[in-house]
Structures are given as C-alpha cells and as structure tokens.
Amino acid sequence: NLFFNAHTNTFTLQYYSLFMRKKYITFTSDDVTLPLSAGYSTHLIKNRPYFIMKQYFYSDEMHAKMLGC
C-alpha cells in the first residue's frame, strides 16, 4: 500500500520483509529515483530497491508526483 499525505507532501509505503513482517518507509519525491538497469526493482527509494507497478496507482498524476514530475 502507498499513502500520500498532502499536508506534509510525503509518501508512506507499506511493504513486507523477507520474513513477512509489515514495514513502513516514509519519503518525499526527492528520495525517489528510477534504476538505470531493468531488474527486480522499478524504483529506488532512499537508495533501496522496491518493486512498485505503475498500474497500482489510482492516477497517473500521483505516480508523476512521486517521481517529482
């Protein structure tokens, strides 16, 4: 799950660790980059790889906002 807080302009991503523990990371669009090579990650958030599919966003504008566009 990915949440956006419009007041603080931050995103919170809920993900699962290798041991299926719920974890959270909070970040801004400045923390997001796209990896140079195609692999098992689609986004780098704070230099850590995450697999986030674009079709899971409810709008293209929100995906663009996360990328800082």
PDB file of C-alpha atoms in Angstrom:
ATOM      1  CA  ASN A   1       0.000   0.000   0.000  1.00  0.00           C
ATOM      2  CA  LEU A   2       1.142   3.504  -0.786  1.00  0.00           C
ATOM      3  CA  PHE A   3      -0.283   6.529   1.008  1.00  0.00           C
ATOM      4  CA  PHE A   4       0.179  10.234   0.256  1.00  0.00           C
ATOM      5  CA  ASN A   5      -0.071  12.976   2.869  1.00  0.00           C
ATOM      6  CA  ALA A   6      -0.924  16.217   1.066  1.00  0.00           C
ATOM      7  CA  HIS A   7      -0.226  18.380   4.149  1.00  0.00           C
ATOM      8  CA  THR A   8       3.390  17.245   4.506  1.00  0.00           C
ATOM      9  CA  ASN A   9       3.889  16.253   0.849  1.00  0.00           C
ATOM     10  CA  THR A  10       5.228  12.837   1.908  1.00  0.00           C
ATOM     11  CA  PHE A  11       4.507   9.283   0.865  1.00  0.00           C
ATOM     12  CA  THR A  12       4.348   6.246   3.138  1.00  0.00           C
ATOM     13  CA  LEU A  13       4.902   2.838   1.612  1.00  0.00           C
ATOM     14  CA  GLN A  14       3.801  -0.299   3.446  1.00  0.00           C
ATOM     15  CA  TYR A  15       5.738  -3.370   2.367  1.00  0.00           C
ATOM     16  CA  TYR A  16       6.628  -6.806   3.698  1.00  0.00           C
ATOM     17  CA  SER A  17      10.070  -8.006   4.693  1.00  0.00           C
ATOM     18  CA  LEU A  18      11.523 -11.345   3.700  1.00  0.00           C
ATOM     19  CA  PHE A  19      10.011 -12.786   6.891  1.00  0.00           C
ATOM     20  CA  MET A  20       6.565 -11.323   6.071  1.00  0.00           C
ATOM     21  CA  ARG A  21       6.735  -8.556   8.670  1.00  0.00           C
ATOM     22  CA  LYS A  22       4.916  -5.342   7.855  1.00  0.00           C
ATOM     23  CA  LYS A  23       7.309  -2.446   7.436  1.00  0.00           C
ATOM     24  CA  TYR A  24       6.885   1.195   6.514  1.00  0.00           C
ATOM     25  CA  ILE A  25       9.083   3.776   4.824  1.00  0.00           C
ATOM     26  CA  THR A  26       8.216   7.466   4.635  1.00  0.00           C
ATOM     27  CA  PHE A  27       9.752   9.518   1.849  1.00  0.00           C
ATOM     28  CA  THR A  28       9.387  12.550  -0.380  1.00  0.00           C
ATOM     29  CA  SER A  29       9.609  12.712  -4.160  1.00  0.00           C
ATOM     30  CA  ASP A  30      13.239  13.868  -3.805  1.00  0.00           C
ATOM     31  CA  ASP A  31      14.094  10.448  -2.340  1.00  0.00           C
ATOM     32  CA  VAL A  32      12.832   8.538  -5.427  1.00  0.00           C
ATOM     33  CA  THR A  33      14.915   7.624  -8.473  1.00  0.00           C
ATOM     34  CA  LEU A  34      14.491   5.131 -11.261  1.00  0.00           C
ATOM     35  CA  PRO A  35      17.141   2.399 -11.560  1.00  0.00           C
ATOM     36  CA  LEU A  36      19.451   2.551 -14.549  1.00  0.00           C
ATOM     37  CA  SER A  37      19.043  -1.110 -15.428  1.00  0.00           C
ATOM     38  CA  ALA A  38      15.913  -3.207 -15.603  1.00  0.00           C
ATOM     39  CA  GLY A  39      15.836  -5.856 -12.929  1.00  0.00           C
ATOM     40  CA  TYR A  40      13.830  -6.805  -9.901  1.00  0.00           C
ATOM     41  CA  SER A  41      13.165  -3.224  -8.833  1.00  0.00           C
ATOM     42  CA  THR A  42      11.205  -0.468 -10.508  1.00  0.00           C
ATOM     43  CA  HIS A  43      12.032   2.383  -8.112  1.00  0.00           C
ATOM     44  CA  LEU A  44      14.864   3.292  -5.764  1.00  0.00           C
ATOM     45  CA  ILE A  45      13.642   4.956  -2.588  1.00  0.00           C
ATOM     46  CA  LYS A  46      16.394   6.291  -0.355  1.00  0.00           C
ATOM     47  CA  ASN A  47      18.783   4.137  -2.434  1.00  0.00           C
ATOM     48  CA  ARG A  48      16.919   0.907  -1.635  1.00  0.00           C
ATOM     49  CA  PRO A  49      15.202  -1.075  -4.412  1.00  0.00           C
ATOM     50  CA  TYR A  50      11.416  -1.519  -4.424  1.00  0.00           C
ATOM     51  CA  PHE A  51       9.100  -3.154  -6.931  1.00  0.00           C
ATOM     52  CA  ILE A  52       6.146  -0.790  -7.460  1.00  0.00           C
ATOM     53  CA  MET A  53       3.983  -1.289 -10.521  1.00  0.00           C
ATOM     54  CA  LYS A  54       2.553   1.832 -12.146  1.00  0.00           C
ATOM     55  CA  GLN A  55      -0.884   0.267 -12.675  1.00  0.00           C
ATOM     56  CA  TYR A  56      -1.353   0.051  -8.884  1.00  0.00           C
ATOM     57  CA  PHE A  57      -1.573   3.848  -8.668  1.00  0.00           C
ATOM     58  CA  TYR A  58      -5.099   5.213  -8.751  1.00  0.00           C
ATOM     59  CA  SER A  59      -3.942   8.019 -11.048  1.00  0.00           C
ATOM     60  CA  ASP A  60      -1.029   8.764 -13.347  1.00  0.00           C
ATOM     61  CA  GLU A  61      -0.722  12.169 -11.687  1.00  0.00           C
ATOM     62  CA  MET A  62       0.063  10.556  -8.336  1.00  0.00           C
ATOM     63  CA  HIS A  63       2.772   8.400  -9.902  1.00  0.00           C
ATOM     64  CA  ALA A  64       4.241  11.504 -11.557  1.00  0.00           C
ATOM     65  CA  LYS A  65       4.106  13.355  -8.230  1.00  0.00           C
ATOM     66  CA  MET A  66       6.045  10.542  -6.568  1.00  0.00           C
ATOM     67  CA  LEU A  67       8.719  10.807  -9.262  1.00  0.00           C
ATOM     68  CA  GLY A  68       8.901  14.572  -8.835  1.00  0.00           C
ATOM     69  CA  CYS A  69       7.480  15.435 -12.254  1.00  0.00           C
TER      70      CYS A  69
END
